[in-house]
PDB file of C-alpha atoms in Angstrom:
ATOM      1  CA  SER M  30      52.105 138.124 142.801  1.00 39.00           C
ATOM      2  CA  LYS M  31      53.399 141.493 144.091  1.00 52.00           C
ATOM      3  CA  GLY M  32      52.928 143.097 147.572  1.00 62.00           C
ATOM      4  CA  ALA M  33      53.491 140.207 149.808  1.00 75.00           C
ATOM      5  CA  GLN M  34      54.532 140.820 153.053  1.00 80.00           C
ATOM      6  CA  VAL M  35      57.032 139.820 155.453  1.00 83.00           C
ATOM      7  CA  GLU M  36      57.147 140.358 159.149  1.00 85.00           C
ATOM      8  CA  LEU M  37      60.309 140.223 161.361  1.00 82.00           C
ATOM      9  CA  SER M  38      59.876 139.340 164.889  1.00 73.00           C
ATOM     10  CA  GLY M  39      59.922 141.839 167.547  1.00 61.00           C
ATOM     11  CA  SER M  40      63.111 143.242 169.386  1.00 65.00           C
ATOM     12  CA  PRO M  41      63.075 144.238 173.009  1.00 72.00           C
ATOM     13  CA  ALA M  42      63.546 147.379 174.392  1.00 75.00           C
ATOM     14  CA  GLY M  43      66.243 149.419 173.112  1.00 78.00           C
ATOM     15  CA  VAL M  44      67.271 147.198 170.273  1.00 88.00           C
ATOM     16  CA  THR M  45      66.444 147.726 166.459  1.00 88.00           C
ATOM     17  CA  ILE M  46      66.285 145.598 163.524  1.00 91.00           C
ATOM     18  CA  GLN M  47      68.225 146.629 160.552  1.00 89.00           C
ATOM     19  CA  TYR M  48      67.667 144.796 157.082  1.00 88.00           C
ATOM     20  CA  THR M  49      68.539 145.117 153.223  1.00 87.00           C
ATOM     21  CA  LEU M  50      66.741 143.060 150.432  1.00 86.00           C
ATOM     22  CA  ASP M  51      69.581 142.952 147.757  1.00 79.00           C
ATOM     23  CA  GLY M  52      71.832 140.637 149.658  1.00 76.00           C
ATOM     24  CA  THR M  53      74.386 143.046 151.245  1.00 76.00           C
ATOM     25  CA  CYS M  54      75.350 143.351 154.662  1.00 75.00           C
ATOM     26  CA  PRO M  55      72.699 144.417 156.938  1.00 80.00           C
ATOM     27  CA  LYS M  56      75.581 146.029 159.235  1.00 76.00           C
ATOM     28  CA  THR M  57      76.083 148.972 156.953  1.00 70.00           C
ATOM     29  CA  THR M  58      74.881 152.440 156.626  1.00 65.00           C
ATOM     30  CA  GLY M  59      72.668 151.764 153.963  1.00 70.00           C
ATOM     31  CA  ALA M  60      70.638 149.514 155.509  1.00 82.00           C
ATOM     32  CA  LYS M  61      67.261 149.976 156.530  1.00 87.00           C
ATOM     33  CA  THR M  62      65.644 150.335 159.844  1.00 90.00           C
ATOM     34  CA  TYR M  63      62.641 147.862 160.210  1.00 90.00           C
ATOM     35  CA  THR M  64      59.468 149.673 161.251  1.00 89.00           C
ATOM     36  CA  GLY M  65      56.655 147.294 159.942  1.00 87.00           C
ATOM     37  CA  PRO M  66      55.682 144.650 157.627  1.00 88.00           C
ATOM     38  CA  ILE M  67      58.268 144.574 154.609  1.00 89.00           C
ATOM     39  CA  ILE M  68      56.548 144.245 151.020  1.00 86.00           C
ATOM     40  CA  ILE M  69      58.358 141.821 148.760  1.00 83.00           C
ATOM     41  CA  ASN M  70      57.714 142.460 145.203  1.00 81.00           C
ATOM     42  CA  GLN M  71      60.181 139.854 143.268  1.00 82.00           C
ATOM     43  CA  ASP M  72      62.205 137.013 144.649  1.00 82.00           C
ATOM     44  CA  THR M  73      64.696 138.531 147.226  1.00 84.00           C
ATOM     45  CA  THR M  74      67.132 137.881 149.701  1.00 86.00           C
ATOM     46  CA  LEU M  75      66.591 139.188 153.038  1.00 87.00           C
ATOM     47  CA  ARG M  76      68.953 139.916 155.600  1.00 85.00           C
ATOM     48  CA  ALA M  77      68.605 141.050 158.810  1.00 87.00           C
ATOM     49  CA  VAL M  78      70.650 141.718 162.255  1.00 84.00           C
ATOM     50  CA  ALA M  79      69.970 143.352 166.092  1.00 85.00           C
ATOM     51  CA  LYS M  80      71.362 146.120 166.595  1.00 82.00           C
ATOM     52  CA  GLY M  81      71.550 146.852 170.854  1.00 79.00           C
ATOM     53  CA  SER M  82      71.848 150.466 172.015  1.00 76.00           C
ATOM     54  CA  ASP M  83      75.210 149.829 172.865  1.00 70.00           C
ATOM     55  CA  GLY M  84      75.919 149.820 168.995  1.00 70.00           C
ATOM     56  CA  VAL M  85      76.724 146.030 168.963  1.00 70.00           C
ATOM     57  CA  PHE M  86      75.296 143.795 166.232  1.00 71.00           C
ATOM     58  CA  GLY M  87      74.007 140.304 166.675  1.00 76.00           C
ATOM     59  CA  GLU M  88      74.193 137.735 164.329  1.00 77.00           C
ATOM     60  CA  VAL M  89      73.147 138.289 160.646  1.00 79.00           C
ATOM     61  CA  SER M  90      69.971 135.747 159.611  1.00 84.00           C
ATOM     62  CA  THR M  91      69.385 135.617 155.837  1.00 84.00           C
ATOM     63  CA  TRP M  92      66.414 134.397 153.996  1.00 84.00           C
ATOM     64  CA  LYS M  93      65.843 133.599 150.153  1.00 81.00           C
ATOM     65  CA  LEU M  94      62.359 134.574 149.686  1.00 82.00           C
ATOM     66  CA  LYS M  95      60.407 133.512 146.584  1.00 79.00           C
ATOM     67  CA  VAL M  96      57.269 135.512 145.647  1.00 72.00           C
ATOM     68  CA  SER M  97      54.504 132.983 144.027  1.00 69.00           C
ATOM     69  CA  GLY M  98      51.852 133.716 141.978  1.00 57.00           C
ATOM     70  CA  SER M  99      49.150 133.783 144.632  1.00 53.00           C
ATOM     71  CA  GLY M 100      50.967 136.572 146.246  1.00 49.00           C
ATOM     72  CA  SER M 101      52.458 134.460 148.910  1.00 54.00           C
ATOM     73  CA  VAL M 102      56.265 134.347 150.216  1.00 51.00           C
ATOM     74  CA  SER M 103      58.324 131.261 150.744  1.00 53.00           C
ATOM     75  CA  GLY M 104      61.817 130.287 151.342  1.00 53.00           C
ATOM     76  CA  GLY M 105      63.747 129.603 153.846  1.00 53.00           C
ATOM     77  CA  GLY M 106      66.437 131.056 156.526  1.00 50.00           C
ATOM     78  CA  THR M 107      69.407 130.601 158.322  1.00 47.00           C
ATOM     79  CA  SER M 108      71.035 132.297 161.126  1.00 46.00           C
ATOM     80  CA  ASP M 109      74.352 132.357 163.532  1.00 39.00           C
ATOM     81  CA  LYS M 110      76.283 131.676 160.009  1.00 41.00           C
ATOM     82  CA  GLU M 111      76.037 133.007 156.234  1.00 41.00           C
ATOM     83  CA  PRO M 112      74.573 130.650 154.065  1.00 43.00           C
ATOM     84  CA  GLU M 113      76.499 131.930 151.184  1.00 49.00           C
ATOM     85  CA  SER M 114      79.693 133.682 151.287  1.00 54.00           C
ATOM     86  CA  LEU M 115      79.641 136.699 149.691  1.00 66.00           C
ATOM     87  CA  LEU M 116      83.907 136.777 150.079  1.00 85.00           C
ATOM     88  CA  PRO M 117      86.380 135.454 147.410  1.00 89.00           C
ATOM     89  CA  PHE M 118      88.495 134.020 150.864  1.00 93.00           C
ATOM     90  CA  GLY M 119      89.002 130.731 150.916  1.00 92.00           C
ATOM     91  CA  ASP M 120      90.585 131.340 154.601  1.00 94.00           C
ATOM     92  CA  VAL M 121      87.955 133.135 156.035  1.00 93.00           C
ATOM     93  CA  SER M 122      85.205 130.686 157.392  1.00 89.00           C
ATOM     94  CA  GLU M 123      81.478 131.461 157.536  1.00 84.00           C
ATOM     95  CA  LYS M 124      81.366 130.326 161.314  1.00 84.00           C
ATOM     96  CA  ALA M 125      84.339 132.750 162.410  1.00 90.00           C
ATOM     97  CA  TRP M 126      83.341 135.419 164.807  1.00 89.00           C
ATOM     98  CA  TYR M 127      84.920 137.586 162.448  1.00 91.00           C
ATOM     99  CA  TYR M 128      83.213 136.950 159.433  1.00 91.00           C
ATOM    100  CA  SER M 129      80.803 139.603 159.255  1.00 88.00           C
ATOM    101  CA  ALA M 130      83.732 142.034 160.216  1.00 91.00           C
ATOM    102  CA  ILE M 131      85.869 141.119 157.002  1.00 94.00           C
ATOM    103  CA  GLU M 132      82.889 141.189 154.840  1.00 91.00           C
ATOM    104  CA  TYR M 133      81.932 144.778 156.065  1.00 90.00           C
ATOM    105  CA  VAL M 134      85.592 146.283 155.555  1.00 92.00           C
ATOM    106  CA  TYR M 135      85.542 144.191 152.263  1.00 91.00           C
ATOM    107  CA  GLU M 136      82.522 145.529 150.892  1.00 87.00           C
ATOM    108  CA  HIS M 137      83.466 149.215 151.885  1.00 87.00           C
ATOM    109  CA  ASP M 138      86.632 148.873 150.250  1.00 88.00           C
ATOM    110  CA  LEU M 139      88.475 149.589 153.664  1.00 91.00           C
ATOM    111  CA  MET M 140      90.911 146.288 153.456  1.00 93.00           C
ATOM    112  CA  ALA M 141      91.644 144.130 151.050  1.00 91.00           C
ATOM    113  CA  GLY M 142      92.982 140.210 150.850  1.00 93.00           C
ATOM    114  CA  THR M 143      96.555 139.357 150.904  1.00 93.00           C
ATOM    115  CA  SER M 144      95.699 137.688 147.675  1.00 93.00           C
ATOM    116  CA  ALA M 145      92.718 137.435 145.369  1.00 90.00           C
ATOM    117  CA  THR M 146      91.370 134.363 147.188  1.00 92.00           C
ATOM    118  CA  THR M 147      93.268 134.660 150.839  1.00 95.00           C
ATOM    119  CA  PHE M 148      92.452 137.324 153.706  1.00 96.00           C
ATOM    120  CA  GLU M 149      94.689 135.987 156.221  1.00 96.00           C
ATOM    121  CA  PRO M 150      92.635 137.080 159.098  1.00 95.00           C
ATOM    122  CA  ASN M 151      95.158 135.474 161.547  1.00 95.00           C
ATOM    123  CA  ALA M 152      98.379 137.126 160.254  1.00 96.00           C
ATOM    124  CA  THR M 153      99.458 140.009 162.323  1.00 96.00           C
ATOM    125  CA  LEU M 154      98.872 143.373 161.377  1.00 96.00           C
ATOM    126  CA  SER M 155     101.658 145.773 160.321  1.00 96.00           C
ATOM    127  CA  ARG M 156     102.225 149.565 160.797  1.00 97.00           C
ATOM    128  CA  ALA M 157     101.916 149.841 156.924  1.00 97.00           C
ATOM    129  CA  MET M 158      98.571 147.704 156.753  1.00 96.00           C
ATOM    130  CA  VAL M 159      97.288 150.228 159.111  1.00 96.00           C
ATOM    131  CA  ALA M 160      98.335 153.590 157.022  1.00 97.00           C
ATOM    132  CA  GLN M 161      96.735 151.799 154.022  1.00 96.00           C
ATOM    133  CA  ILE M 162      93.669 151.144 155.893  1.00 94.00           C
ATOM    134  CA  LEU M 163      92.975 154.661 157.265  1.00 95.00           C
ATOM    135  CA  TYR M 164      93.989 156.099 153.688  1.00 95.00           C
ATOM    136  CA  ASN M 165      91.189 153.596 152.419  1.00 93.00           C
ATOM    137  CA  LEU M 166      88.740 155.018 154.791  1.00 92.00           C
ATOM    138  CA  GLU M 167      89.549 158.554 153.777  1.00 94.00           C
ATOM    139  CA  GLY M 168      88.847 157.674 150.154  1.00 92.00           C
ATOM    140  CA  GLN M 169      92.453 157.561 148.741  1.00 95.00           C
ATOM    141  CA  PRO M 170      92.934 161.413 148.301  1.00 95.00           C
ATOM    142  CA  THR M 171      95.472 162.359 145.974  1.00 95.00           C
ATOM    143  CA  VAL M 172      98.979 162.587 147.503  1.00 95.00           C
ATOM    144  CA  GLU M 173     101.503 165.219 146.258  1.00 94.00           C
ATOM    145  CA  GLY M 174     105.370 164.491 146.885  1.00 94.00           C
ATOM    146  CA  GLU M 175     106.606 161.334 149.431  1.00 94.00           C
ATOM    147  CA  SER M 176     107.061 160.997 152.950  1.00 95.00           C
ATOM    148  CA  ALA M 177     109.850 162.164 155.213  1.00 95.00           C
ATOM    149  CA  PHE M 178     110.435 158.649 155.991  1.00 97.00           C
ATOM    150  CA  THR M 179     113.813 156.878 154.626  1.00 96.00           C
ATOM    151  CA  ASP M 180     112.671 153.500 154.565  1.00 97.00           C
ATOM    152  CA  THR M 181     108.955 153.898 153.060  1.00 97.00           C
ATOM    153  CA  ASN M 182     109.265 155.737 149.496  1.00 93.00           C
ATOM    154  CA  THR M 183     109.482 152.381 147.738  1.00 95.00           C
ATOM    155  CA  HIS M 184     107.185 150.428 149.760  1.00 97.00           C
ATOM    156  CA  TRP M 185     103.874 149.090 148.481  1.00 96.00           C
ATOM    157  CA  ALA M 186     101.699 151.080 151.050  1.00 96.00           C
ATOM    158  CA  ALA M 187     104.131 154.328 150.155  1.00 97.00           C
ATOM    159  CA  THR M 188     100.989 156.309 148.981  1.00 97.00           C
ATOM    160  CA  ALA M 189      99.153 155.922 152.146  1.00 97.00           C
ATOM    161  CA  ILE M 190     102.027 156.032 154.343  1.00 98.00           C
ATOM    162  CA  THR M 191     102.794 159.514 152.898  1.00 97.00           C
ATOM    163  CA  TRP M 192      99.198 160.526 153.364  1.00 97.00           C
ATOM    164  CA  ALA M 193      99.351 159.438 156.723  1.00 98.00           C
ATOM    165  CA  GLN M 194     102.318 161.406 157.795  1.00 97.00           C
ATOM    166  CA  LYS M 195     101.648 164.570 156.081  1.00 97.00           C
ATOM    167  CA  THR M 196      98.412 164.720 158.013  1.00 97.00           C
ATOM    168  CA  GLY M 197      99.811 163.579 161.348  1.00 97.00           C
ATOM    169  CA  VAL M 198      97.894 160.351 161.512  1.00 97.00           C
ATOM    170  CA  VAL M 199     101.368 158.475 161.974  1.00 97.00           C
ATOM    171  CA  SER M 200     104.685 159.343 162.922  1.00 95.00           C
ATOM    172  CA  GLY M 201     107.952 157.422 163.145  1.00 95.00           C
ATOM    173  CA  TYR M 202     110.720 156.397 164.895  1.00 94.00           C
ATOM    174  CA  GLU M 203     114.321 158.473 166.063  1.00 90.00           C
ATOM    175  CA  ASN M 204     116.164 157.749 163.113  1.00 93.00           C
ATOM    176  CA  ASN M 205     113.138 158.886 160.687  1.00 95.00           C
ATOM    177  CA  THR M 206     112.271 155.410 160.028  1.00 97.00           C
ATOM    178  CA  PHE M 207     108.750 154.157 159.834  1.00 97.00           C
ATOM    179  CA  ARG M 208     109.449 150.677 159.993  1.00 97.00           C
ATOM    180  CA  PRO M 209     106.298 149.512 157.482  1.00 97.00           C
ATOM    181  CA  ASN M 210     106.657 146.086 157.902  1.00 97.00           C
ATOM    182  CA  LYS M 211     107.151 146.000 162.074  1.00 97.00           C
ATOM    183  CA  ALA M 212     104.008 144.713 163.555  1.00 97.00           C
ATOM    184  CA  VAL M 213     101.960 147.211 164.932  1.00 96.00           C
ATOM    185  CA  THR M 214     101.528 147.245 168.773  1.00 95.00           C
ATOM    186  CA  ARG M 215      98.138 147.813 170.344  1.00 95.00           C
ATOM    187  CA  GLU M 216      98.848 150.803 171.624  1.00 96.00           C
ATOM    188  CA  GLU M 217     100.452 152.124 168.453  1.00 96.00           C
ATOM    189  CA  LEU M 218      97.038 151.474 166.349  1.00 96.00           C
ATOM    190  CA  ALA M 219      95.380 152.972 169.214  1.00 96.00           C
ATOM    191  CA  GLN M 220      97.496 156.214 168.504  1.00 97.00           C
ATOM    192  CA  MET M 221      96.865 156.111 164.902  1.00 97.00           C
ATOM    193  CA  LEU M 222      93.052 155.716 165.437  1.00 97.00           C
ATOM    194  CA  TYR M 223      93.146 158.436 167.793  1.00 97.00           C
ATOM    195  CA  ASN M 224      94.982 160.813 165.233  1.00 97.00           C
ATOM    196  CA  TYR M 225      92.879 160.028 162.498  1.00 97.00           C
ATOM    197  CA  ALA M 226      89.811 161.045 164.402  1.00 96.00           C
ATOM    198  CA  LYS M 227      91.410 164.051 165.402  1.00 97.00           C
ATOM    199  CA  TYR M 228      92.611 165.125 161.872  1.00 96.00           C
ATOM    200  CA  LYS M 229      88.890 164.591 161.278  1.00 95.00           C
ATOM    201  CA  GLU M 230      87.727 166.605 164.381  1.00 95.00           C
ATOM    202  CA  TYR M 231      85.436 163.848 165.625  1.00 94.00           C
ATOM    203  CA  ASN M 232      84.549 163.541 169.177  1.00 90.00           C
ATOM    204  CA  LEU M 233      87.388 162.670 171.387  1.00 94.00           C
ATOM    205  CA  THR M 234      85.751 162.962 174.881  1.00 94.00           C
ATOM    206  CA  ALA M 235      85.357 159.483 175.404  1.00 92.00           C
ATOM    207  CA  LYS M 236      87.417 157.783 177.746  1.00 94.00           C
ATOM    208  CA  GLY M 237      87.932 154.495 179.279  1.00 95.00           C
ATOM    209  CA  ASP M 238      89.506 153.633 182.887  1.00 96.00           C
ATOM    210  CA  LEU M 239      92.853 152.121 182.174  1.00 96.00           C
ATOM    211  CA  THR M 240      93.439 151.132 185.915  1.00 96.00           C
ATOM    212  CA  VAL M 241      90.534 148.519 185.655  1.00 96.00           C
ATOM    213  CA  PHE M 242      93.037 146.426 183.556  1.00 96.00           C
ATOM    214  CA  PRO M 243      96.255 144.510 185.651  1.00 96.00           C
ATOM    215  CA  ASP M 244      98.672 145.795 182.873  1.00 96.00           C
ATOM    216  CA  GLY M 245      97.127 149.437 182.400  1.00 95.00           C
ATOM    217  CA  SER M 246     100.310 150.717 183.999  1.00 96.00           C
ATOM    218  CA  LYS M 247     101.970 149.491 181.549  1.00 97.00           C
ATOM    219  CA  VAL M 248     100.630 151.559 178.320  1.00 97.00           C
ATOM    220  CA  SER M 249     103.123 154.276 177.490  1.00 97.00           C
ATOM    221  CA  SER M 250     103.050 157.688 178.566  1.00 97.00           C
ATOM    222  CA  TRP M 251     102.562 158.911 174.745  1.00 96.00           C
ATOM    223  CA  ALA M 252      99.471 156.602 174.431  1.00 97.00           C
ATOM    224  CA  GLU M 253      97.787 156.927 177.555  1.00 97.00           C
ATOM    225  CA  THR M 254      95.178 159.480 176.060  1.00 97.00           C
ATOM    226  CA  ALA M 255      94.631 157.364 172.526  1.00 97.00           C
ATOM    227  CA  MET M 256      94.587 153.854 174.764  1.00 97.00           C
ATOM    228  CA  ALA M 257      91.875 155.480 176.940  1.00 97.00           C
ATOM    229  CA  TRP M 258      89.767 156.886 174.234  1.00 96.00           C
ATOM    230  CA  ALA M 259      90.215 153.401 172.039  1.00 96.00           C
ATOM    231  CA  ASN M 260      88.753 151.964 175.125  1.00 95.00           C
ATOM    232  CA  GLY M 261      86.186 154.185 176.314  1.00 94.00           C
ATOM    233  CA  ASN M 262      84.867 153.614 172.443  1.00 92.00           C
ATOM    234  CA  ARG M 263      85.139 149.932 172.739  1.00 90.00           C
ATOM    235  CA  LEU M 264      87.829 149.892 169.838  1.00 93.00           C
ATOM    236  CA  ILE M 265      90.386 148.468 172.174  1.00 93.00           C
ATOM    237  CA  ASN M 266      89.107 146.100 174.717  1.00 91.00           C
ATOM    238  CA  GLY M 267      90.949 143.805 177.364  1.00 91.00           C
ATOM    239  CA  PHE M 268      91.162 140.109 176.841  1.00 90.00           C
ATOM    240  CA  GLU M 269      89.864 137.040 178.501  1.00 89.00           C
ATOM    241  CA  ASP M 270      91.865 137.416 181.422  1.00 93.00           C
ATOM    242  CA  ASN M 271      91.330 141.030 181.562  1.00 93.00           C
ATOM    243  CA  THR M 272      94.394 142.217 180.300  1.00 95.00           C
ATOM    244  CA  LEU M 273      95.388 144.986 178.050  1.00 95.00           C
ATOM    245  CA  ARG M 274      98.236 144.274 176.493  1.00 96.00           C
ATOM    246  CA  PRO M 275      99.358 147.131 174.991  1.00 96.00           C
ATOM    247  CA  GLY M 276     102.599 145.926 173.620  1.00 96.00           C
ATOM    248  CA  GLY M 277     101.027 143.051 172.132  1.00 96.00           C
ATOM    249  CA  ASP M 278     100.006 142.697 168.263  1.00 95.00           C
ATOM    250  CA  SER M 279      96.823 142.690 166.317  1.00 93.00           C
ATOM    251  CA  THR M 280      95.761 140.264 163.870  1.00 94.00           C
ATOM    252  CA  ARG M 281      93.897 141.430 160.493  1.00 95.00           C
ATOM    253  CA  ALA M 282      90.890 140.093 161.625  1.00 94.00           C
ATOM    254  CA  GLN M 283      90.994 141.943 165.051  1.00 93.00           C
ATOM    255  CA  ALA M 284      91.421 144.976 162.929  1.00 94.00           C
ATOM    256  CA  ALA M 285      88.842 144.348 160.684  1.00 94.00           C
ATOM    257  CA  SER M 286      86.724 144.114 163.719  1.00 92.00           C
ATOM    258  CA  ILE M 287      87.854 147.668 165.210  1.00 93.00           C
ATOM    259  CA  LEU M 288      87.593 149.244 161.834  1.00 93.00           C
ATOM    260  CA  MET M 289      84.080 148.343 161.287  1.00 91.00           C
ATOM    261  CA  ASN M 290      83.190 149.440 164.623  1.00 89.00           C
ATOM    262  CA  PHE M 291      84.956 152.557 164.112  1.00 91.00           C
ATOM    263  CA  ASP M 292      83.425 153.381 160.810  1.00 89.00           C
ATOM    264  CA  LEU M 293      80.143 152.108 161.689  1.00 86.00           C
ATOM    265  CA  ASN M 294      79.873 154.472 165.479  1.00 84.00           C
ATOM    266  CA  LEU M 295      82.491 157.158 164.956  1.00 87.00           C
ATOM    267  CA  VAL M 296      82.845 158.298 161.382  1.00 83.00           C
ATOM    268  CA  GLU M 297      80.994 161.321 161.131  1.00 63.00           C
ATOM    269  CA  GLU M 298      79.200 161.939 157.508  1.00 50.00           C
TER     270      GLU M 298
END
């Protein structure tokens, strides 16, 4: 009853298929790359996803497979949504565009919920949340002392903010405040991601053309390099009307998507 084979449909040139056999997200670095028939030795949850040459993932497909005594495999599959939510959040729909991103950041301990059962995907991302996310990405190293900011040392994200300030990932305002609960603007988010990439000595050569956006000139001078880099790496893109909205807010769902792409495509082992 062991050794049954499963074949996945072929993919176009430049497209690879990643898969897992333990029910985990196939977009992770631990996923396997499909090169031929998969040997199934026991009842298995097979999850697969296509990845384009540009690093963009398609929809995740999932199959619940059972191996019979005759060695054949049976089971149904679904695509375009996950059949069973792996998340504890009641406000994250399996059909939402951001489901896979939130699943990824949750599974990798990069973002947590706002409670045990809520993620609040449409809630506004704060400056403190970004500091905490990047601190999580770094593996939450030990931090000594306090930050130099006057408004963060009793904040829930104090440790993360201290780490981010000491490493140069974040900076404060003129009056030595960080304003942790303030909504982070898109250009501030780009700058923080750029600062982290610089701290980690990642490749910073990618550069998007901000002049293609009708409001590209509204990017603050201090954020131009970071915004061009973030756009060049497809982390921060334009909206449906092709505006960049550098001073606009970001949602937690958007942050999850940005962070997943950052971790998958830019973080160097």
